[in-house]
CSV table of C-alpha atoms in Angstrom, one decimal:
chain,number,residue,atom,x,y,z
A,1,MET,CA,24.5,-15.5,16.9
A,2,LEU,CA,23.5,-14.4,13.4
A,3,ALA,CA,26.1,-14.4,10.7
A,4,LEU,CA,25.2,-11.2,8.8
A,5,ALA,CA,26.6,-10.0,5.3
A,6,VAL,CA,26.2,-6.4,4.4
A,7,LEU,CA,25.9,-5.0,0.8
A,8,GLY,CA,26.2,-1.4,0.1
A,9,SER,CA,27.2,1.0,-2.5
A,10,GLY,CA,27.8,4.3,-0.8
A,11,LYS,CA,29.2,5.8,2.4
A,12,GLY,CA,27.6,3.1,4.6
A,13,SER,CA,26.0,5.1,7.4
A,14,ASN,CA,23.5,2.4,8.1
A,15,PHE,CA,26.3,0.0,8.1
A,16,GLN,CA,28.0,2.1,10.7
A,17,SER,CA,24.9,1.9,13.0
A,18,ILE,CA,25.0,-1.9,12.6
A,19,LEU,CA,28.7,-2.0,13.5
A,20,ASP,CA,27.9,0.3,16.5
A,21,ALA,CA,25.0,-1.9,17.6
A,22,VAL,CA,27.2,-5.1,17.4
A,23,ARG,CA,30.0,-3.5,19.4
A,24,ASP,CA,27.5,-2.1,22.1
A,25,LYS,CA,25.9,-5.7,22.3
A,26,ARG,CA,22.5,-4.4,21.2
A,27,LEU,CA,22.8,-6.5,18.1
A,28,ASP,CA,23.7,-10.2,18.7
A,29,ALA,CA,25.2,-10.7,15.2
A,30,ARG,CA,28.6,-11.2,13.6
A,31,ILE,CA,29.4,-9.3,10.5
A,32,VAL,CA,30.8,-11.8,8.3
A,33,CYS,CA,31.6,-9.8,5.2
A,34,THR,CA,30.9,-6.6,3.4
A,35,ILE,CA,30.4,-6.4,-0.3
A,36,SER,CA,30.2,-3.4,-2.6
A,37,ASP,CA,29.5,-3.1,-6.2
A,38,VAL,CA,31.5,0.3,-6.0
A,39,ALA,CA,35.3,-0.2,-5.8
A,40,ASP,CA,36.0,2.9,-3.8
A,41,ALA,CA,32.8,3.1,-1.7
A,42,PHE,CA,33.5,4.3,1.8
A,43,ILE,CA,31.4,1.3,3.2
A,44,LEU,CA,34.5,-1.0,2.3
A,45,GLU,CA,36.6,1.3,4.1
A,46,ARG,CA,34.4,1.1,7.1
A,47,ALA,CA,34.4,-2.6,6.9
A,48,ARG,CA,38.3,-2.7,6.9
A,49,ARG,CA,38.6,-0.5,9.8
A,50,ALA,CA,36.3,-2.8,11.7
A,51,GLY,CA,38.3,-5.7,10.7
A,52,VAL,CA,35.4,-7.1,8.6
A,53,PRO,CA,36.3,-8.9,5.2
A,54,ALA,CA,35.5,-6.3,2.5
A,55,TYR,CA,34.9,-7.2,-1.1
A,56,HIS,CA,34.4,-5.3,-4.3
A,57,VAL,CA,32.4,-7.3,-7.0
A,58,ASP,CA,32.3,-6.0,-10.4
A,59,CYS,CA,28.6,-6.1,-11.3
A,60,SER,CA,28.9,-4.9,-15.0
A,61,PRO,CA,27.6,-4.8,-17.7
A,62,TRP,CA,24.5,-3.9,-15.6
A,63,LYS,CA,24.1,-0.7,-14.0
A,64,THR,CA,21.0,-1.2,-11.8
A,65,LYS,CA,20.7,-4.8,-11.1
A,66,LEU,CA,22.7,-7.7,-9.5
A,67,GLU,CA,22.7,-10.5,-12.1
A,68,GLY,CA,24.8,-12.8,-13.9
A,69,MET,CA,28.5,-13.0,-12.9
A,70,GLY,CA,28.2,-10.4,-10.2
A,71,GLU,CA,25.3,-12.2,-8.6
A,72,GLU,CA,27.2,-15.5,-8.9
A,73,ARG,CA,30.2,-13.9,-7.2
A,74,VAL,CA,28.0,-12.5,-4.4
A,75,LEU,CA,26.3,-15.8,-3.7
A,76,GLU,CA,29.8,-17.5,-3.4
A,77,LEU,CA,31.0,-15.1,-0.9
A,78,LEU,CA,27.9,-15.4,1.2
A,79,ARG,CA,28.3,-19.1,1.1
A,80,GLU,CA,32.2,-18.9,1.7
A,81,HIS,CA,31.5,-16.8,4.9
A,82,GLY,CA,28.5,-18.7,6.0
A,83,ALA,CA,26.1,-15.9,5.9
A,84,ASP,CA,22.7,-16.6,7.5
A,85,ALA,CA,21.1,-13.2,6.5
A,86,VAL,CA,21.9,-10.2,4.3
A,87,ALA,CA,21.5,-6.7,5.2
A,88,LEU,CA,21.3,-4.2,2.2
A,89,ALA,CA,22.7,-0.8,3.4
A,90,GLY,CA,22.4,1.7,0.6
A,91,PHE,CA,22.8,-0.9,-2.0
A,92,MET,CA,21.9,0.7,-5.2
A,93,ARG,CA,21.0,-2.4,-7.4
A,94,ILE,CA,17.9,-4.5,-7.7
A,95,VAL,CA,18.4,-7.9,-6.3
A,96,LYS,CA,17.1,-10.6,-8.6
A,97,PRO,CA,15.1,-13.7,-8.0
A,98,ARG,CA,18.1,-16.1,-7.6
A,99,LEU,CA,19.6,-14.4,-4.7
A,100,ILE,CA,16.2,-13.7,-3.1
A,101,GLU,CA,15.3,-17.4,-3.5
A,102,ALA,CA,18.5,-18.5,-1.9
A,103,TYR,CA,17.8,-16.2,1.1
A,104,ARG,CA,14.0,-15.9,1.1
A,105,ASN,CA,13.0,-13.7,4.0
A,106,ARG,CA,16.7,-13.5,4.9
A,107,ILE,CA,17.4,-10.4,3.1
A,108,VAL,CA,16.7,-7.2,4.8
A,109,ASN,CA,16.5,-3.7,3.5
A,110,ILE,CA,15.9,-0.2,4.9
A,111,HIS,CA,14.0,2.5,2.8
A,112,PRO,CA,13.8,6.1,3.7
A,113,SER,CA,9.9,6.6,3.6
A,114,LEU,CA,6.8,5.1,5.2
A,115,LEU,CA,6.2,2.4,2.4
A,116,PRO,CA,4.1,1.7,0.4
A,117,ALA,CA,4.3,5.6,0.0
A,118,PHE,CA,7.3,6.6,-2.1
A,119,PRO,CA,9.2,3.6,-3.2
A,120,GLY,CA,12.2,4.1,-5.5
A,121,LEU,CA,14.9,6.7,-5.4
A,122,ARG,CA,15.3,9.8,-3.2
A,123,ALA,CA,12.0,9.1,-1.3
A,124,TRP,CA,12.6,12.0,1.0
A,125,GLU,CA,12.4,14.4,-2.1
A,126,GLN,CA,9.3,12.5,-3.4
A,127,ALA,CA,7.7,13.0,0.0
A,128,LEU,CA,8.5,16.8,0.2
A,129,ALA,CA,7.1,17.3,-3.3
A,130,TYR,CA,4.0,15.5,-2.5
A,131,GLY,CA,3.4,17.5,0.5
A,132,VAL,CA,3.0,15.0,3.3
A,133,HIS,CA,3.2,16.0,6.8
A,134,VAL,CA,4.8,12.8,8.2
A,135,THR,CA,7.1,10.4,6.5
A,136,GLY,CA,9.7,8.0,8.2
A,137,CYS,CA,11.6,4.9,7.3
A,138,THR,CA,10.9,1.3,6.8
A,139,VAL,CA,12.8,-2.0,7.5
A,140,HIS,CA,11.5,-4.7,5.2
A,141,PHE,CA,12.3,-8.2,3.7
A,142,VAL,CA,13.3,-8.0,0.1
A,143,ASP,CA,11.1,-9.6,-2.5
A,144,GLU,CA,11.0,-9.6,-6.2
A,145,GLY,CA,9.3,-6.0,-6.4
A,146,THR,CA,10.9,-2.6,-5.7
A,147,ASP,CA,10.5,-1.8,-2.0
A,148,THR,CA,7.3,-4.1,-1.7
A,149,GLY,CA,8.6,-6.8,0.5
A,150,PRO,CA,6.9,-7.6,4.0
A,151,ILE,CA,7.5,-4.9,6.3
A,152,ILE,CA,9.3,-5.5,9.8
A,153,ALA,CA,9.3,-2.0,11.2
A,154,GLN,CA,8.4,1.6,10.6
A,155,ARG,CA,9.4,4.8,12.3
A,156,VAL,CA,7.9,8.2,11.7
A,157,VAL,CA,9.4,11.5,11.2
A,158,PRO,CA,7.5,14.8,11.1
A,159,VAL,CA,7.9,17.2,7.9
A,160,PHE,CA,8.2,20.8,8.8
A,161,ASP,CA,7.2,23.7,6.6
A,162,SER,CA,10.8,24.8,6.6
A,163,ASP,CA,12.2,21.5,5.5
A,164,THR,CA,14.6,21.3,2.5
A,165,PRO,CA,15.4,17.8,1.0
A,166,GLU,CA,18.6,18.0,3.2
A,167,THR,CA,17.1,18.6,6.5
A,168,LEU,CA,14.3,16.1,6.1
A,169,HIS,CA,16.7,13.2,4.8
A,170,ALA,CA,18.9,14.0,8.0
A,171,ARG,CA,16.0,13.5,10.3
A,172,ILE,CA,15.0,10.2,8.6
A,173,GLN,CA,18.5,9.0,8.7
A,174,GLU,CA,18.4,9.6,12.5
A,175,GLN,CA,15.6,7.0,12.7
A,176,GLU,CA,17.0,4.7,10.3
A,177,HIS,CA,20.0,4.3,12.4
A,178,LEU,CA,17.8,3.2,15.4
A,179,ALA,CA,15.3,1.2,13.5
A,180,TYR,CA,17.8,-1.0,11.4
A,181,PRO,CA,19.8,-2.5,14.2
A,182,GLU,CA,16.6,-3.0,16.3
A,183,ALA,CA,14.9,-4.9,13.4
A,184,LEU,CA,18.1,-7.0,12.8
A,185,GLN,CA,18.1,-8.0,16.5
A,186,TRP,CA,14.5,-9.2,16.2
A,187,LEU,CA,15.7,-11.3,13.1
A,188,ALA,CA,18.8,-12.6,15.2
A,189,GLU,CA,16.5,-13.6,18.1
A,190,GLY,CA,14.4,-15.7,15.6
A,191,ARG,CA,11.2,-13.7,16.6
A,192,LEU,CA,10.1,-12.7,13.2
A,193,ARG,CA,7.3,-14.7,11.6
A,194,VAL,CA,6.1,-13.8,8.1
A,195,GLU,CA,2.4,-14.7,7.2
A,196,GLY,CA,1.7,-13.5,3.6
A,197,ARG,CA,2.5,-9.8,3.7
A,198,ARG,CA,2.5,-9.4,7.5
A,199,VAL,CA,5.4,-9.8,9.8
A,200,PHE,CA,4.7,-10.7,13.4
A,201,ARG,CA,6.9,-10.4,16.3
A,202,ASP,CA,6.7,-13.4,18.7
B,1,MET,CA,-16.3,33.3,11.6
B,2,LEU,CA,-16.1,30.4,9.1
B,3,ALA,CA,-19.5,29.6,7.6
B,4,LEU,CA,-19.1,25.9,7.2
B,5,ALA,CA,-21.4,23.3,5.4
B,6,VAL,CA,-20.9,19.6,6.1
B,7,LEU,CA,-21.7,16.8,3.6
B,8,GLY,CA,-21.9,13.4,4.7
B,9,SER,CA,-23.6,9.9,4.0
B,10,GLY,CA,-23.5,8.0,7.3
B,11,LYS,CA,-23.3,8.0,11.0
B,12,GLY,CA,-21.5,11.5,11.1
B,13,SER,CA,-19.0,10.7,13.9
B,14,ASN,CA,-16.5,13.3,12.3
B,15,PHE,CA,-19.5,15.6,12.0
B,16,GLN,CA,-20.1,15.1,15.8
B,17,SER,CA,-16.4,16.1,16.5
B,18,ILE,CA,-16.9,19.3,14.5
B,19,LEU,CA,-20.2,20.2,16.4
B,20,ASP,CA,-18.4,19.5,19.7
B,21,ALA,CA,-15.4,21.7,18.8
B,22,VAL,CA,-17.8,24.5,17.9
B,23,ARG,CA,-19.6,24.0,21.1
B,24,ASP,CA,-16.3,24.0,23.2
B,25,LYS,CA,-15.0,27.2,21.1
B,26,ARG,CA,-12.0,25.2,19.7
B,27,LEU,CA,-13.4,25.8,16.3
B,28,ASP,CA,-14.4,29.3,15.4
B,29,ALA,CA,-17.1,28.3,12.8
B,30,ARG,CA,-20.8,28.3,12.4
B,31,ILE,CA,-22.3,25.1,10.7
B,32,VAL,CA,-24.7,26.7,8.3
B,33,CYS,CA,-26.1,23.5,6.9
B,34,THR,CA,-25.7,19.7,6.7
B,35,ILE,CA,-26.5,17.8,3.5
B,36,SER,CA,-26.8,14.1,2.8
B,37,ASP,CA,-27.3,12.1,-0.2
B,38,VAL,CA,-28.9,9.4,2.1
B,39,ALA,CA,-32.4,10.2,3.3
B,40,ASP,CA,-32.2,8.4,6.7
B,41,ALA,CA,-28.4,8.9,7.4
B,42,PHE,CA,-27.7,9.6,11.1
B,43,ILE,CA,-25.7,12.7,10.3
B,44,LEU,CA,-29.0,14.5,9.4
B,45,GLU,CA,-30.4,13.5,12.8
B,46,ARG,CA,-27.3,14.9,14.5
B,47,ALA,CA,-27.7,18.1,12.6
B,48,ARG,CA,-31.4,18.6,13.7
B,49,ARG,CA,-30.6,17.8,17.3
B,50,ALA,CA,-27.9,20.5,17.2
B,51,GLY,CA,-30.3,22.9,15.5
B,52,VAL,CA,-28.5,22.9,12.1
B,53,PRO,CA,-30.5,23.0,8.9
B,54,ALA,CA,-30.4,19.5,7.5
B,55,TYR,CA,-31.2,18.5,3.9
B,56,HIS,CA,-31.4,15.3,2.0
B,57,VAL,CA,-30.4,15.7,-1.6
B,58,ASP,CA,-31.5,13.2,-4.2
B,59,CYS,CA,-28.3,12.3,-6.2
B,60,SER,CA,-29.7,9.6,-8.4
B,61,PRO,CA,-29.3,8.3,-11.0
B,62,TRP,CA,-25.5,8.2,-10.0
B,63,LYS,CA,-24.4,5.8,-7.3
B,64,THR,CA,-20.9,7.1,-6.6
B,65,LYS,CA,-20.5,10.7,-7.9
B,66,LEU,CA,-22.1,14.1,-7.3
B,67,GLU,CA,-23.2,15.4,-10.5
B,68,GLY,CA,-26.2,16.8,-12.5
B,69,MET,CA,-29.3,17.7,-10.6
B,70,GLY,CA,-27.8,16.6,-7.1
B,71,GLU,CA,-24.7,18.6,-7.7
B,72,GLU,CA,-26.9,21.6,-8.8
B,73,ARG,CA,-29.1,21.4,-5.6
B,74,VAL,CA,-26.1,21.1,-3.4
B,75,LEU,CA,-24.4,24.2,-4.9
B,76,GLU,CA,-27.8,26.0,-4.5
B,77,LEU,CA,-28.1,25.1,-0.7
B,78,LEU,CA,-24.3,26.3,-0.1
B,79,ARG,CA,-25.0,29.6,-1.8
B,80,GLU,CA,-28.5,29.9,0.0
B,81,HIS,CA,-26.9,29.3,3.4
B,82,GLY,CA,-23.8,31.5,2.4
B,83,ALA,CA,-21.1,28.7,3.0
B,84,ASP,CA,-17.4,29.6,3.0
B,85,ALA,CA,-16.3,26.2,3.0
B,86,VAL,CA,-17.3,22.6,2.8
B,87,ALA,CA,-16.3,19.8,5.1
B,88,LEU,CA,-16.9,16.2,3.8
B,89,ALA,CA,-17.6,13.9,6.7
B,90,GLY,CA,-18.0,10.3,5.4
B,91,PHE,CA,-19.5,11.6,2.2
B,92,MET,CA,-19.6,8.5,-0.1
B,93,ARG,CA,-19.5,10.3,-3.5
B,94,ILE,CA,-16.9,11.7,-5.6
B,95,VAL,CA,-17.3,15.4,-5.9
B,96,LYS,CA,-16.8,16.7,-9.5
B,97,PRO,CA,-15.0,19.6,-11.0
B,98,ARG,CA,-18.1,22.0,-11.0
B,99,LEU,CA,-18.3,22.1,-7.1
B,100,ILE,CA,-14.5,21.8,-6.8
B,101,GLU,CA,-14.0,24.9,-9.0
B,102,ALA,CA,-16.7,26.8,-7.1
B,103,TYR,CA,-15.0,26.0,-3.8
B,104,ARG,CA,-11.3,25.6,-4.8
B,105,ASN,CA,-9.3,24.9,-1.8
B,106,ARG,CA,-12.4,25.5,0.4
B,107,ILE,CA,-13.6,21.7,0.3
B,108,VAL,CA,-11.9,19.7,3.0
B,109,ASN,CA,-11.8,15.9,3.5
B,110,ILE,CA,-10.5,13.6,6.0
B,111,HIS,CA,-9.3,10.0,5.0
B,112,PRO,CA,-8.4,7.1,7.3
B,113,SER,CA,-4.8,6.4,6.2
B,114,LEU,CA,-1.5,8.2,5.8
B,115,LEU,CA,-2.1,9.5,2.2
B,116,PRO,CA,-0.8,8.8,-0.5
B,117,ALA,CA,-0.9,5.3,1.0
B,118,PHE,CA,-4.2,3.5,0.7
B,119,PRO,CA,-6.5,5.9,-1.0
B,120,GLY,CA,-10.1,4.8,-1.7
B,121,LEU,CA,-12.4,2.6,0.3
B,122,ARG,CA,-11.8,0.8,3.8
B,123,ALA,CA,-8.2,2.3,3.9
B,124,TRP,CA,-7.6,0.6,7.4
B,125,GLU,CA,-8.4,-2.9,5.8
B,126,GLN,CA,-5.9,-2.1,3.1
B,127,ALA,CA,-3.4,-1.0,5.5
B,128,LEU,CA,-3.8,-4.2,7.7
B,129,ALA,CA,-3.6,-6.4,4.5
B,130,TYR,CA,-0.4,-4.6,3.2
B,131,GLY,CA,1.1,-5.2,6.6
B,132,VAL,CA,2.3,-1.7,7.6
B,133,HIS,CA,3.3,-1.0,11.1
B,134,VAL,CA,1.9,2.6,11.3
B,135,THR,CA,-1.0,4.2,9.5
B,136,GLY,CA,-3.2,7.3,10.5
B,137,CYS,CA,-5.6,9.9,9.2
B,138,THR,CA,-5.1,12.7,6.5
B,139,VAL,CA,-7.0,15.9,6.3
B,140,HIS,CA,-6.8,17.3,2.8
B,141,PHE,CA,-8.2,19.7,0.3
B,142,VAL,CA,-10.3,18.0,-2.3
B,143,ASP,CA,-9.2,18.1,-6.0
B,144,GLU,CA,-10.2,16.3,-9.0
B,145,GLY,CA,-8.5,12.9,-8.1
B,146,THR,CA,-9.5,10.4,-5.5
B,147,ASP,CA,-7.8,11.3,-2.1
B,148,THR,CA,-5.1,13.2,-4.0
B,149,GLY,CA,-5.5,16.8,-2.8
B,150,PRO,CA,-3.2,19.1,-0.9
B,151,ILE,CA,-2.5,17.8,2.7
B,152,ILE,CA,-3.4,20.0,5.6
B,153,ALA,CA,-2.6,17.5,8.4
B,154,GLN,CA,-1.8,14.1,9.3
B,155,ARG,CA,-1.9,12.0,12.4
B,156,VAL,CA,-0.1,8.7,13.0
B,157,VAL,CA,-1.6,5.5,14.6
B,158,PRO,CA,0.4,2.4,15.3
B,159,VAL,CA,-0.7,-1.1,14.0
B,160,PHE,CA,-0.4,-3.9,16.4
B,161,ASP,CA,0.2,-7.6,15.7
B,162,SER,CA,-3.2,-8.2,17.4
B,163,ASP,CA,-5.2,-5.7,15.5
B,164,THR,CA,-8.5,-6.7,13.6
B,165,PRO,CA,-9.9,-4.2,11.0
B,166,GLU,CA,-12.3,-3.0,13.8
B,167,THR,CA,-9.6,-2.3,16.3
B,168,LEU,CA,-7.6,-0.4,13.9
B,169,HIS,CA,-10.3,1.4,12.5
B,170,ALA,CA,-11.3,2.7,16.0
B,171,ARG,CA,-7.8,3.7,16.8
B,172,ILE,CA,-7.8,5.9,13.5
B,173,GLN,CA,-11.1,7.4,14.2
B,174,GLU,CA,-10.0,8.7,17.6
B,175,GLN,CA,-7.2,10.6,15.9
B,176,GLU,CA,-9.5,11.7,13.1
B,177,HIS,CA,-11.8,13.4,15.8
B,178,LEU,CA,-8.8,15.4,17.0
B,179,ALA,CA,-7.3,16.2,13.6
B,180,TYR,CA,-10.3,17.5,11.8
B,181,PRO,CA,-11.6,20.1,14.0
B,182,GLU,CA,-8.0,21.3,14.6
B,183,ALA,CA,-7.4,21.5,10.6
B,184,LEU,CA,-10.7,23.3,10.3
B,185,GLN,CA,-9.7,25.9,12.8
B,186,TRP,CA,-6.6,26.6,10.9
B,187,LEU,CA,-8.6,27.1,7.8
B,188,ALA,CA,-11.1,29.4,9.9
B,189,GLU,CA,-8.1,31.5,11.0
B,190,GLY,CA,-7.1,31.9,7.4
B,191,ARG,CA,-3.5,30.4,8.2
B,192,LEU,CA,-3.4,27.9,5.4
B,193,ARG,CA,-1.4,28.8,2.1
B,194,VAL,CA,-1.5,26.3,-0.7
B,195,GLU,CA,1.5,26.3,-3.0
B,196,GLY,CA,1.2,23.7,-5.7
B,197,ARG,CA,0.8,20.4,-3.7
B,198,ARG,CA,2.1,21.9,-0.2
B,199,VAL,CA,0.1,23.4,2.3
B,200,PHE,CA,1.9,25.8,4.6
B,201,ARG,CA,0.6,27.0,7.9
B,202,ASP,CA,1.4,30.7,8.5
């Protein structure tokens, strides 16, 4: 059974989809701990309600990356709880090489676009402004770049003429909540093989 | 009825899908002429067989753009044949501002990826090398950039672990042959409204 740690900064809707999948036995994992860089993030409350150890880690003085003391503390918690893998769920900091190297191809993220289109923040707004007719979400391993790691799964979402950023984002999130637990289950089953940039499912 | 000119450099499989759609009355257009920068391109032979005026235009000394005398001759042919709009079908030259301004939002192209991902040459190989799990094709208006114009339609294609560039390209082309005539029919019906980068279908 996969020992999975979750890192997040916000409300944790993707974390909830992971918790639900574990409860429903669609995801063969144990959530060993949940860590947030935001003391009052709702993701920590979700963890507590589910009986998962929840930690706030102070990541100052940096605002957008996980480095130094905060990174050290996260690594310590991951080891303490025996985490095999890490799922980022709305974690708003860039993960730096030290953590990436410690968990190479064991840190997974979900991004609200069909990467490599629209990396970075508020991808659904970028997609709408660009005028694409389809977008979606991407589950990928985390590497040293921003949203550049090997892709595990992608799901497609149509963009409608009538869409606002809110309606499009909601439609993408529905697919995220299906894609993320499914991809984590493949990881739990040991079925994912990374060759260069490509991820094969054995 | 839309008076449509077609420009291409190769075998013209997208041109064939346009000819078939006109024949089957799925596309309310008349193909007024076909122009190629390659004297022995099969697209010209397809035109002749269909009774469409076929022209080779010498575009030297440039190898990758349509400028100068060649551009002049293309514009002359378009005017002579009363073309309302231009469909690029495997035309391997960059269209320059003079032609774009003469036919602003009346020149259409199809590209074998989900733009803005993988612009430029051999997009299906780029997609496979990047490791995406979905790709597709994009019908767009031509602007001054390379594959950057407002998007009219996109169709999605899965990428399989077993794919080679050839199998993936073939799967994308199937969707191109559906997407292109359909998008041209929207243009023929006068239903496309361009606002900034977005194309709305009234």
